[in-house]
Structures are given as C-alpha cells and as structure tokens.
Short mmCIF file of C-alpha atoms and ligand atoms in Angstrom, two decimals:
data_model
loop_
_atom_site.label_atom_id
_atom_site.label_comp_id
_atom_site.label_asym_id
_atom_site.label_seq_id
_atom_site.Cartn_x
_atom_site.Cartn_y
_atom_site.Cartn_z
CA MET H 84 55.19 -61.11 -56.94
CA LYS H 85 54.79 -64.63 -55.61
CA LEU H 86 56.85 -65.47 -52.53
CA SER H 87 58.49 -68.88 -52.95
CA GLU H 88 60.81 -68.91 -49.95
CA ILE H 89 61.74 -66.88 -46.88
CA GLU H 90 65.03 -67.41 -45.09
CA LEU H 91 65.59 -66.16 -41.54
CA ARG H 92 69.03 -66.13 -40.03
CA ILE H 93 70.81 -64.67 -37.06
CA ILE H 94 74.38 -63.44 -37.40
CA HIS H 95 76.91 -62.19 -34.84
CA LEU H 96 79.30 -59.35 -35.65
CA PRO H 97 81.76 -57.94 -33.11
CA LEU H 98 81.80 -54.13 -32.82
CA VAL H 99 85.14 -52.36 -33.23
CA ARG H 100 84.64 -50.80 -29.79
CA PRO H 101 82.03 -51.16 -27.05
CA PHE H 102 78.99 -48.90 -27.50
CA ARG H 103 77.62 -47.63 -24.18
CA THR H 104 74.30 -45.82 -23.93
CA SER H 105 72.02 -44.96 -21.02
CA PHE H 106 70.34 -48.37 -21.52
CA GLY H 107 73.42 -50.60 -21.63
CA THR H 108 76.74 -51.55 -23.22
CA GLN H 109 77.05 -53.51 -26.45
CA THR H 110 80.25 -55.19 -27.57
CA SER H 111 78.78 -57.03 -30.54
CA ARG H 112 75.80 -56.79 -32.82
CA GLU H 113 73.48 -59.74 -33.21
CA VAL H 114 71.30 -59.23 -36.31
CA LEU H 115 68.23 -61.01 -37.61
CA MET H 116 68.48 -61.15 -41.40
CA VAL H 117 65.59 -61.75 -43.78
CA LYS H 118 65.92 -63.03 -47.33
CA VAL H 119 62.96 -63.56 -49.63
CA GLN H 120 62.85 -65.24 -53.01
CA ASN H 121 60.19 -64.84 -55.66
CA GLU H 122 58.86 -67.29 -58.24
CA ASN H 123 61.61 -66.28 -60.71
CA GLY H 124 64.40 -66.87 -58.21
CA ILE H 125 64.99 -63.14 -57.61
CA THR H 126 66.01 -62.49 -54.02
CA GLY H 127 65.61 -59.57 -51.67
CA TRP H 128 67.44 -58.87 -48.42
CA ALA H 129 66.73 -56.85 -45.29
CA GLU H 130 67.85 -56.73 -41.71
CA CYS H 131 65.58 -56.47 -38.70
CA VAL H 132 66.93 -53.65 -36.50
CA ALA H 133 65.73 -55.12 -33.21
CA MET H 134 68.51 -55.66 -30.67
CA SER H 135 69.14 -58.79 -28.63
CA ASP H 136 67.37 -57.32 -25.58
CA PRO H 137 64.26 -55.10 -25.29
CA LEU H 138 66.18 -52.11 -23.87
CA TYR H 139 65.86 -49.54 -26.65
CA SER H 140 62.51 -50.75 -27.95
CA PRO H 141 60.01 -53.35 -26.71
CA GLU H 142 61.08 -55.51 -29.69
CA TYR H 143 64.00 -57.94 -29.44
CA ILE H 144 65.47 -60.52 -31.81
CA ALA H 145 64.02 -63.73 -30.36
CA GLY H 146 60.63 -62.03 -30.09
CA CYS H 147 60.76 -60.80 -33.69
CA LEU H 148 61.74 -64.25 -34.90
CA ASP H 149 58.80 -65.79 -33.05
CA LEU H 150 56.38 -63.10 -34.28
CA MET H 151 57.49 -63.61 -37.87
CA LYS H 152 57.26 -67.41 -37.77
CA ARG H 153 54.04 -67.62 -35.81
CA PHE H 154 52.01 -64.76 -37.33
CA LEU H 155 53.62 -62.48 -39.91
CA ILE H 156 54.94 -65.02 -42.41
CA PRO H 157 51.78 -67.15 -42.30
CA GLY H 158 49.83 -63.90 -42.78
CA LEU H 159 51.83 -63.09 -45.91
CA LYS H 160 51.67 -66.68 -47.19
CA SER H 161 47.89 -66.54 -47.20
CA LYS H 162 48.14 -64.11 -50.15
CA ILE H 163 49.12 -65.58 -53.50
CA ASN H 164 50.37 -62.40 -55.11
CA ILE H 165 51.99 -59.77 -52.99
CA SER H 166 53.52 -56.33 -53.47
CA ALA H 167 55.63 -54.51 -50.87
CA GLU H 168 52.98 -51.79 -50.72
CA ASP H 169 50.42 -54.34 -49.45
CA VAL H 170 52.58 -55.73 -46.64
CA SER H 171 51.70 -53.22 -43.92
CA VAL H 172 47.98 -53.57 -44.72
CA ILE H 173 48.10 -57.38 -44.62
CA LEU H 174 50.02 -57.35 -41.32
CA LYS H 175 47.98 -54.58 -39.66
CA PRO H 176 45.83 -56.99 -37.58
CA PHE H 177 48.97 -58.11 -35.73
CA LEU H 178 49.65 -55.29 -33.31
CA GLY H 179 53.10 -53.80 -32.78
CA GLY H 180 56.11 -55.54 -34.24
CA GLN H 181 57.18 -52.60 -36.43
CA MET H 182 60.78 -53.80 -36.65
CA ALA H 183 59.78 -57.33 -37.64
CA LYS H 184 57.23 -56.01 -40.14
CA ALA H 185 59.70 -53.49 -41.59
CA SER H 186 62.25 -56.19 -42.33
CA LEU H 187 59.72 -58.36 -44.20
CA GLU H 188 58.42 -55.38 -46.16
CA THR H 189 61.93 -54.23 -47.04
CA ALA H 190 63.11 -57.65 -48.22
CA ILE H 191 60.02 -57.94 -50.43
CA LEU H 192 60.56 -54.39 -51.70
CA ASP H 193 64.20 -55.19 -52.50
CA ALA H 194 63.20 -58.24 -54.57
CA GLU H 195 60.40 -56.33 -56.28
CA LEU H 196 62.62 -53.37 -57.21
CA ARG H 197 65.36 -55.72 -58.45
CA SER H 198 62.90 -57.40 -60.75
CA ARG H 199 61.80 -53.97 -62.03
CA ASN H 200 65.43 -52.75 -62.21
CA ILE H 201 64.72 -49.68 -60.04
CA SER H 202 66.87 -48.49 -57.13
CA LEU H 203 65.32 -48.02 -53.70
CA ALA H 204 66.52 -44.39 -53.76
CA THR H 205 64.60 -43.69 -56.97
CA TYR H 206 61.54 -45.52 -55.68
CA LEU H 207 61.48 -43.52 -52.42
CA GLY H 208 61.97 -40.17 -54.17
CA ALA H 209 65.62 -39.40 -53.42
CA THR H 210 67.01 -36.12 -54.71
CA LYS H 211 70.65 -36.45 -53.58
CA ASN H 212 73.37 -38.88 -54.65
CA LYS H 213 75.41 -38.55 -51.45
CA VAL H 214 74.50 -38.07 -47.82
CA GLU H 215 76.18 -36.04 -45.08
CA CYS H 216 77.37 -38.26 -42.22
CA GLY H 217 77.19 -37.84 -38.49
CA VAL H 218 78.40 -40.25 -35.84
CA SER H 219 76.97 -41.39 -32.52
CA VAL H 220 79.54 -41.49 -29.71
CA GLY H 221 78.91 -43.75 -26.73
CA ILE H 222 79.35 -42.87 -23.06
CA ALA H 223 83.08 -43.08 -22.27
CA ASP H 224 85.02 -44.08 -19.16
CA ASN H 225 86.31 -40.52 -18.73
CA LEU H 226 86.56 -37.17 -20.52
CA GLU H 227 90.00 -37.92 -22.00
CA ALA H 228 88.76 -41.16 -23.56
CA LEU H 229 85.72 -39.31 -24.93
CA ALA H 230 87.88 -36.56 -26.44
CA GLU H 231 90.13 -39.16 -28.03
CA GLU H 232 87.22 -40.99 -29.63
CA VAL H 233 85.62 -37.76 -30.85
CA LYS H 234 88.96 -36.65 -32.31
CA SER H 235 89.22 -39.87 -34.32
CA TYR H 236 85.80 -39.19 -35.86
CA VAL H 237 86.48 -35.52 -36.53
CA ASP H 238 89.77 -36.52 -38.19
CA ALA H 239 87.89 -39.11 -40.28
CA GLY H 240 85.68 -36.28 -41.60
CA TYR H 241 82.37 -36.74 -39.73
CA ARG H 242 80.28 -33.62 -40.10
CA ARG H 243 78.23 -33.89 -36.92
CA ILE H 244 78.91 -35.43 -33.53
CA LYS H 245 76.21 -36.93 -31.30
CA LEU H 246 77.11 -37.62 -27.69
CA LYS H 247 75.19 -40.20 -25.72
CA ILE H 248 74.26 -38.76 -22.33
CA GLU H 249 72.71 -39.92 -19.05
CA PRO H 250 72.44 -38.38 -15.56
CA GLY H 251 76.05 -38.02 -14.36
CA TRP H 252 77.46 -37.92 -17.93
CA ASP H 253 76.00 -34.86 -19.55
CA ILE H 254 76.85 -31.18 -18.93
CA GLU H 255 80.56 -31.76 -18.30
CA ALA H 256 80.99 -34.13 -21.23
CA VAL H 257 79.24 -31.70 -23.58
CA LYS H 258 81.26 -28.74 -22.25
CA HIS H 259 84.50 -30.67 -22.72
CA ILE H 260 83.76 -31.46 -26.37
CA ARG H 261 82.30 -28.02 -27.12
CA ASP H 262 85.44 -26.35 -25.70
CA LEU H 263 87.60 -28.52 -27.96
CA TYR H 264 85.40 -27.98 -31.05
CA PRO H 265 83.66 -24.59 -30.79
CA GLU H 266 82.15 -24.85 -34.28
CA ILE H 267 81.28 -28.50 -34.91
CA PRO H 268 77.59 -29.40 -35.22
CA LEU H 269 76.92 -31.18 -31.92
CA GLN H 270 73.86 -32.91 -30.44
CA VAL H 271 73.05 -35.28 -27.57
CA ASP H 272 70.94 -38.41 -27.11
CA ALA H 273 69.59 -39.49 -23.70
CA ASN H 274 67.59 -42.57 -24.72
CA GLN H 275 64.85 -41.76 -22.18
CA ALA H 276 67.23 -41.45 -19.20
CA TYR H 277 65.72 -38.29 -17.65
CA SER H 278 62.46 -37.43 -15.90
CA ARG H 279 60.05 -34.51 -16.03
CA ASP H 280 61.80 -33.02 -12.97
CA ASP H 281 65.04 -32.61 -14.90
CA ALA H 282 64.01 -29.55 -16.96
CA LYS H 283 66.23 -27.17 -14.99
CA HIS H 284 69.18 -29.49 -15.22
CA LEU H 285 68.77 -30.08 -18.96
CA SER H 286 68.49 -26.34 -19.62
CA LYS H 287 72.16 -26.13 -18.58
CA LEU H 288 72.84 -27.62 -22.01
CA ASP H 289 71.42 -24.50 -23.67
CA GLU H 290 74.71 -22.59 -23.58
CA PHE H 291 76.49 -25.13 -25.81
CA ASN H 292 74.67 -24.37 -29.04
CA LEU H 293 73.47 -27.93 -29.59
CA LEU H 294 71.44 -28.88 -32.65
CA LEU H 295 69.03 -30.89 -30.50
CA ILE H 296 68.41 -33.09 -27.45
CA GLU H 297 67.22 -36.53 -28.56
CA GLN H 298 64.61 -38.44 -26.53
CA PRO H 299 65.29 -37.11 -23.02
CA LEU H 300 62.15 -38.67 -21.47
CA ASP H 301 60.15 -41.88 -21.56
CA GLU H 302 58.96 -42.97 -24.99
CA HIS H 303 55.29 -42.62 -23.96
CA ASP H 304 55.70 -39.18 -22.38
CA PHE H 305 54.47 -36.79 -25.09
CA LEU H 306 53.19 -34.31 -22.51
CA GLY H 307 56.49 -34.38 -20.61
CA HIS H 308 58.41 -33.57 -23.79
CA ALA H 309 56.00 -30.74 -24.60
CA LEU H 310 56.46 -29.28 -21.11
CA LEU H 311 60.23 -29.69 -21.34
CA ALA H 312 60.28 -27.94 -24.72
CA LYS H 313 58.91 -24.84 -22.99
CA GLU H 314 61.72 -24.90 -20.40
CA VAL H 315 64.77 -25.62 -22.53
CA LYS H 316 65.90 -23.60 -25.55
CA THR H 317 67.68 -26.51 -27.25
CA PRO H 318 65.25 -28.18 -29.70
CA ILE H 319 63.76 -31.50 -28.59
CA CYS H 320 63.99 -34.35 -31.10
CA LEU H 321 62.03 -37.54 -30.60
CA ASP H 322 63.40 -40.96 -31.53
CA GLU H 323 61.83 -43.83 -29.51
CA SER H 324 58.43 -42.08 -29.29
CA ILE H 325 57.94 -41.97 -33.07
CA ILE H 326 56.62 -45.37 -34.13
CA SER H 327 54.30 -44.35 -37.00
CA VAL H 328 53.15 -41.38 -39.06
CA GLN H 329 50.29 -41.04 -36.57
CA SER H 330 52.64 -40.65 -33.59
CA ALA H 331 54.70 -38.13 -35.58
CA GLU H 332 51.55 -36.15 -36.27
CA ASP H 333 50.61 -36.24 -32.57
CA ALA H 334 54.07 -35.20 -31.40
CA ILE H 335 54.16 -32.26 -33.83
CA ALA H 336 50.64 -31.10 -32.93
CA LEU H 337 51.42 -31.31 -29.21
CA LYS H 338 54.73 -29.45 -29.71
CA ALA H 339 56.53 -32.37 -28.07
CA THR H 340 59.14 -32.35 -30.82
CA SER H 341 60.54 -29.82 -33.27
CA ILE H 342 62.85 -32.23 -35.13
CA ILE H 343 62.32 -35.93 -35.87
CA ASN H 344 64.76 -38.84 -36.02
CA VAL H 345 63.34 -41.27 -38.59
CA LYS H 346 64.38 -44.89 -38.16
CA PRO H 347 62.66 -47.07 -40.75
CA GLY H 348 62.69 -50.16 -38.53
CA ARG H 349 61.06 -48.33 -35.63
CA VAL H 350 58.18 -46.99 -37.76
CA GLY H 351 57.41 -50.18 -39.69
CA GLY H 352 59.41 -49.63 -42.87
CA TYR H 353 60.60 -47.32 -45.62
CA ILE H 354 57.13 -46.63 -47.01
CA GLU H 355 55.93 -45.33 -43.61
CA SER H 356 59.21 -43.39 -43.31
CA VAL H 357 58.44 -41.51 -46.53
CA LYS H 358 55.01 -40.61 -45.13
CA ILE H 359 56.69 -39.18 -42.01
CA HIS H 360 59.17 -37.33 -44.21
CA ASP H 361 56.32 -35.80 -46.24
CA LEU H 362 54.40 -34.81 -43.11
CA CYS H 363 57.50 -33.16 -41.63
CA LEU H 364 58.33 -31.34 -44.85
CA LYS H 365 54.79 -29.93 -44.87
CA ASN H 366 55.16 -28.80 -41.25
CA SER H 367 58.74 -27.46 -41.61
CA ILE H 368 60.01 -30.07 -39.15
CA PRO H 369 63.58 -31.08 -40.06
CA VAL H 370 64.18 -34.85 -40.17
CA TRP H 371 67.31 -36.96 -40.11
CA CYS H 372 67.97 -40.65 -40.51
CA GLY H 373 68.77 -42.49 -37.29
CA GLY H 374 70.77 -45.68 -37.05
CA MET H 375 70.59 -49.01 -35.26
CA LEU H 376 74.19 -50.18 -35.73
CA GLU H 377 73.11 -51.66 -39.06
CA THR H 378 75.21 -53.84 -41.32
CA GLY H 379 75.71 -52.81 -44.94
CA ILE H 380 72.30 -54.25 -45.81
CA GLY H 381 70.38 -51.86 -43.57
CA ARG H 382 72.85 -49.02 -44.16
CA ALA H 383 72.32 -49.17 -47.93
CA ALA H 384 68.57 -48.76 -47.51
CA ASN H 385 68.98 -45.98 -44.91
CA LEU H 386 71.18 -44.02 -47.31
CA ALA H 387 68.45 -44.19 -49.95
CA LEU H 388 65.98 -42.71 -47.46
CA ALA H 389 68.41 -40.08 -46.17
CA ALA H 390 68.71 -38.83 -49.78
CA LEU H 391 65.14 -37.44 -49.70
CA PRO H 392 64.90 -33.63 -49.67
CA GLY H 393 63.50 -33.23 -46.12
CA PHE H 394 66.54 -34.96 -44.58
CA THR H 395 68.35 -31.70 -43.95
CA LEU H 396 70.40 -32.72 -40.89
CA PRO H 397 73.29 -35.23 -40.98
CA GLY H 398 72.15 -38.67 -39.87
CA ASP H 399 73.66 -41.50 -37.84
CA THR H 400 74.58 -42.94 -41.22
CA SER H 401 78.22 -43.66 -40.48
CA ALA H 402 80.79 -45.63 -42.46
CA SER H 403 81.08 -49.42 -42.01
CA ALA H 404 84.46 -48.94 -40.26
CA ARG H 405 82.73 -47.04 -37.43
CA TYR H 406 81.06 -50.31 -36.43
CA PHE H 407 82.74 -53.41 -37.86
CA LYS H 408 86.17 -54.69 -38.84
CA GLN H 409 84.45 -56.46 -41.72
CA ASP H 410 80.96 -55.62 -42.98
CA ILE H 411 78.73 -58.24 -44.58
CA THR H 412 78.52 -56.19 -47.81
CA VAL H 413 81.13 -54.13 -49.63
CA PRO H 414 82.17 -51.62 -46.99
CA PHE H 415 80.58 -48.17 -46.98
CA VAL H 416 83.53 -45.79 -47.07
CA MET H 417 83.14 -42.11 -46.24
CA GLU H 418 84.56 -39.51 -48.62
CA ASN H 419 84.93 -36.00 -47.29
CA GLY H 420 82.19 -36.63 -44.71
CA TYR H 421 79.70 -38.13 -47.17
CA LEU H 422 78.52 -41.62 -48.09
CA ASN H 423 77.34 -42.29 -51.62
CA VAL H 424 73.75 -43.42 -52.08
CA PRO H 425 73.69 -46.86 -53.76
CA THR H 426 72.45 -46.71 -57.34
CA GLY H 427 71.98 -50.39 -58.24
CA PRO H 428 68.56 -52.09 -58.36
CA GLY H 429 66.79 -52.55 -55.01
CA ILE H 430 68.95 -51.66 -52.02
CA GLY H 431 71.94 -51.90 -54.36
CA VAL H 432 74.11 -54.28 -52.33
CA GLU H 433 74.16 -57.99 -51.44
CA PRO H 434 75.77 -59.87 -48.56
CA ASP H 435 79.10 -61.65 -48.99
CA MET H 436 77.64 -65.15 -48.59
CA GLU H 437 80.87 -66.80 -47.53
CA PHE H 438 81.36 -64.32 -44.68
CA LEU H 439 77.67 -64.41 -43.81
CA ASP H 440 77.75 -68.20 -43.45
CA GLU H 441 80.82 -67.91 -41.24
CA ILE H 442 79.06 -65.64 -38.72
CA THR H 443 75.62 -67.29 -38.86
CA THR H 444 74.42 -68.78 -35.58
CA TYR H 445 70.89 -69.73 -36.67
CA LYS H 446 69.25 -70.34 -40.01
CA GLU H 447 65.81 -71.48 -41.06
CA ILE H 448 64.17 -71.67 -44.48
CA ILE H 449 60.41 -71.38 -44.76
CA GLU H 450 59.02 -72.66 -48.08
O1 OSB N 199 69.13 -44.04 -29.88
O2 OSB N 199 69.85 -43.53 -31.78
C1 OSB N 199 69.79 -44.33 -30.86
C2 OSB N 199 72.07 -47.29 -31.60
C3 OSB N 199 71.28 -48.32 -31.17
C4 OSB N 199 70.05 -48.05 -30.61
C5 OSB N 199 69.62 -46.74 -30.49
C6 OSB N 199 70.40 -45.70 -30.94
C7 OSB N 199 71.67 -45.98 -31.47
C8 OSB N 199 72.61 -44.95 -31.88
C9 OSB N 199 73.67 -45.32 -32.89
O3 OSB N 199 72.65 -43.84 -31.42
C10 OSB N 199 73.23 -45.09 -34.27
C11 OSB N 199 74.14 -45.72 -35.28
O4 OSB N 199 75.27 -45.26 -35.44
O5 OSB N 199 73.71 -46.68 -35.95
MG1 MG N 200 68.30 -42.11 -30.27
#
C-alpha cells in the first residue's frame, strides 16, 4: 500500500490503582499512539508499548517519538509502495528501537489487513477463538492489601496470578498467597531485581509450586540465568532479555530460559513474535503473551497472537477493567476467565475518537 499520512499522538490514561514493580510505581499510563492512512483512506492503528521512562526497557516515549520522526518515518517514506512484511527490513539499518518499529509495523499491518478484509488473528495463524487470562499483581503495601487485591482478581475469574517481587517482597508474599490459594496457578516476576548471588535465596521459592520465575536477573545476563536455572527448580522465564528471535534462540541454546514471555513490542512486532512462537514450538518451550498495560488497541492485537497454538500458558492479557475506568476502545470484558479474540478485519477494534481527543496531550500529523 501507499502511505499517505501518519499521525502520532500521546494520550494519558489514569490507572484504576497504582502499579508497583521492582523498577517503580505507575499511577497512570502515558501511551504513544500511531495511526496510518493509505491512499484509499483506509486507516490502521497501533500503540507503542514504551513507557514514559526507560526503567523496564531502554526505550521510552519521548525517545520513540524522536526516533520515529527523525529516522523511521523518513525511512518508510522513501519507499513508494510498502507492505507490513517489508517494514522490519526497511528499518533494520536503524539499530534498536523495537517498540517504535513494532508500532509502525502494526499500524501498517492493521490498515493492510483491513483493506484485505482479514483479521490479524487469521493472518498470524490463530487456532483459538478465546484466550485464558492471567493477571499481574503489583507489589503491595502489606500482605493484607496484597491478599485483598488477589482475592478481587480470583473472584473476577482470573485463571493465573502473577506476583511482582523484589528483594524484601518475595518469599513471604508468595507463601501468604499460596497458603490462601493452594491450587491456583501462580508465578512471580522480578523485573531484573536480583543478582547472581541470590540463587540460594530464590530457591526458597521452590516449595510453592510456581509455574515460573520471570526475569530474575539483568536483561543482558544470559549466563547468570543459565547458572541460576541449575540452582533453582522453578522454571526460569525470560521477558526483558528476549528482544528478537535471535535472542530467543540464544537463550534456549544456553539453557537460560525454559519458558518465554513474548511481548510483541519488545521484539519488534507481531511478525517477529510469530517467528519466536514457531521456534519455541519446535523446541517444546512454552510461550505466553506478556503485557505492557496496553489500551484496547494493543490488547486486541495481543489477543490475536495469544490465540496461536504454542501459547499454552495464560498471559498477562487481562480485561480492560483491570487497568482503566474507561478504555479507548470497546472494553475487553472477561467471561469465565477468558477474553474473546477479535474477529473483525485488522486488529478488529478502533479507538473512540471523542474520548481519545479528550485525553490527548500531543498530536502531530506527518503527510
Ligand atoms: O514485566 O511483565 C512485565 C507491565 C509493564 C512493564 C513490564 C511488565 C508489566 C506487567 C503487567 O507485568 C502486564 C500487564 O498486565 O499488561
Ligand atoms: Mg515481566
């Protein structure tokens, strides 16, 4: 297709409750939105999953915006006819920037699939029409507050609980929740908060029958994760470390991970995500779809990916109400612990433009 216009905008959405992780506390979600339009006026939407600050990933919103305006969009504009499948090749000379690149590729893919009347789920190879939901629970002020929050999610029907941990908020918090819910699928996420010396400490988690420990060590520390995997019985699952199919291949070969959290933004898009899915399926590595506190736009696309056959563990694909009082799309509502995979063309949803305009803090149109 021919790109006629790209719109970049930043929106601000308050979260229903603060979300505390080992890298900080968030009370609202700032999101960089991308809209593309083709020569026939067909539009495509995506959200860039970068956060306001480079605390989870080296990417951050202002940096992504600059990268897109200065390099990525001019790079794409130099091609007259463009397909989503060419985007990563065209942008390859510009190093890094997976989240920025993913959002451009996804918006183009959305427009392309809409013009072909194909859903993203069909395009990616989905085999399910609904997806099992987990929920990510932030670090709480105390064990009672944690138990109360977990109870609200269990009552809502979530099928897997993930507790955020950090040194000082780990063994006791996990024990507390495991004692209350002896059977519930439970896992933890450290967001790189531990060091190689912590193997003995982390092995205290082994008695709680956890599905996995997500990203205990530094994102670059493949060897550390491989050494840790020999010391702890709970499976290690990498998140931040997996930024491409190549890094997934490395981590699997080095035995640094036995499960992978796939986040399309972090790996450069949905097309790369399918490659990681295929690699993992071939190697019997279970995958699950991570989350970045997405709005309905990113959530819709994540559900399409999570419907692929290798996604055998519940993802951080939670309902809109877990995050926002009002979503920017029709809300995603959980039924019996599942979210339906959108079936319409492209990602299958559009933003509510009136609400979007209300919460927009920056907008720029590039012809
Ligand atoms: O590490 O998985 C993570 C949110 C923001 C950044 C990183 C992470 C998370 C979550 C929440 O755990 C996932 C979600 O519910 O969207
Ligand atoms: Mg994580």
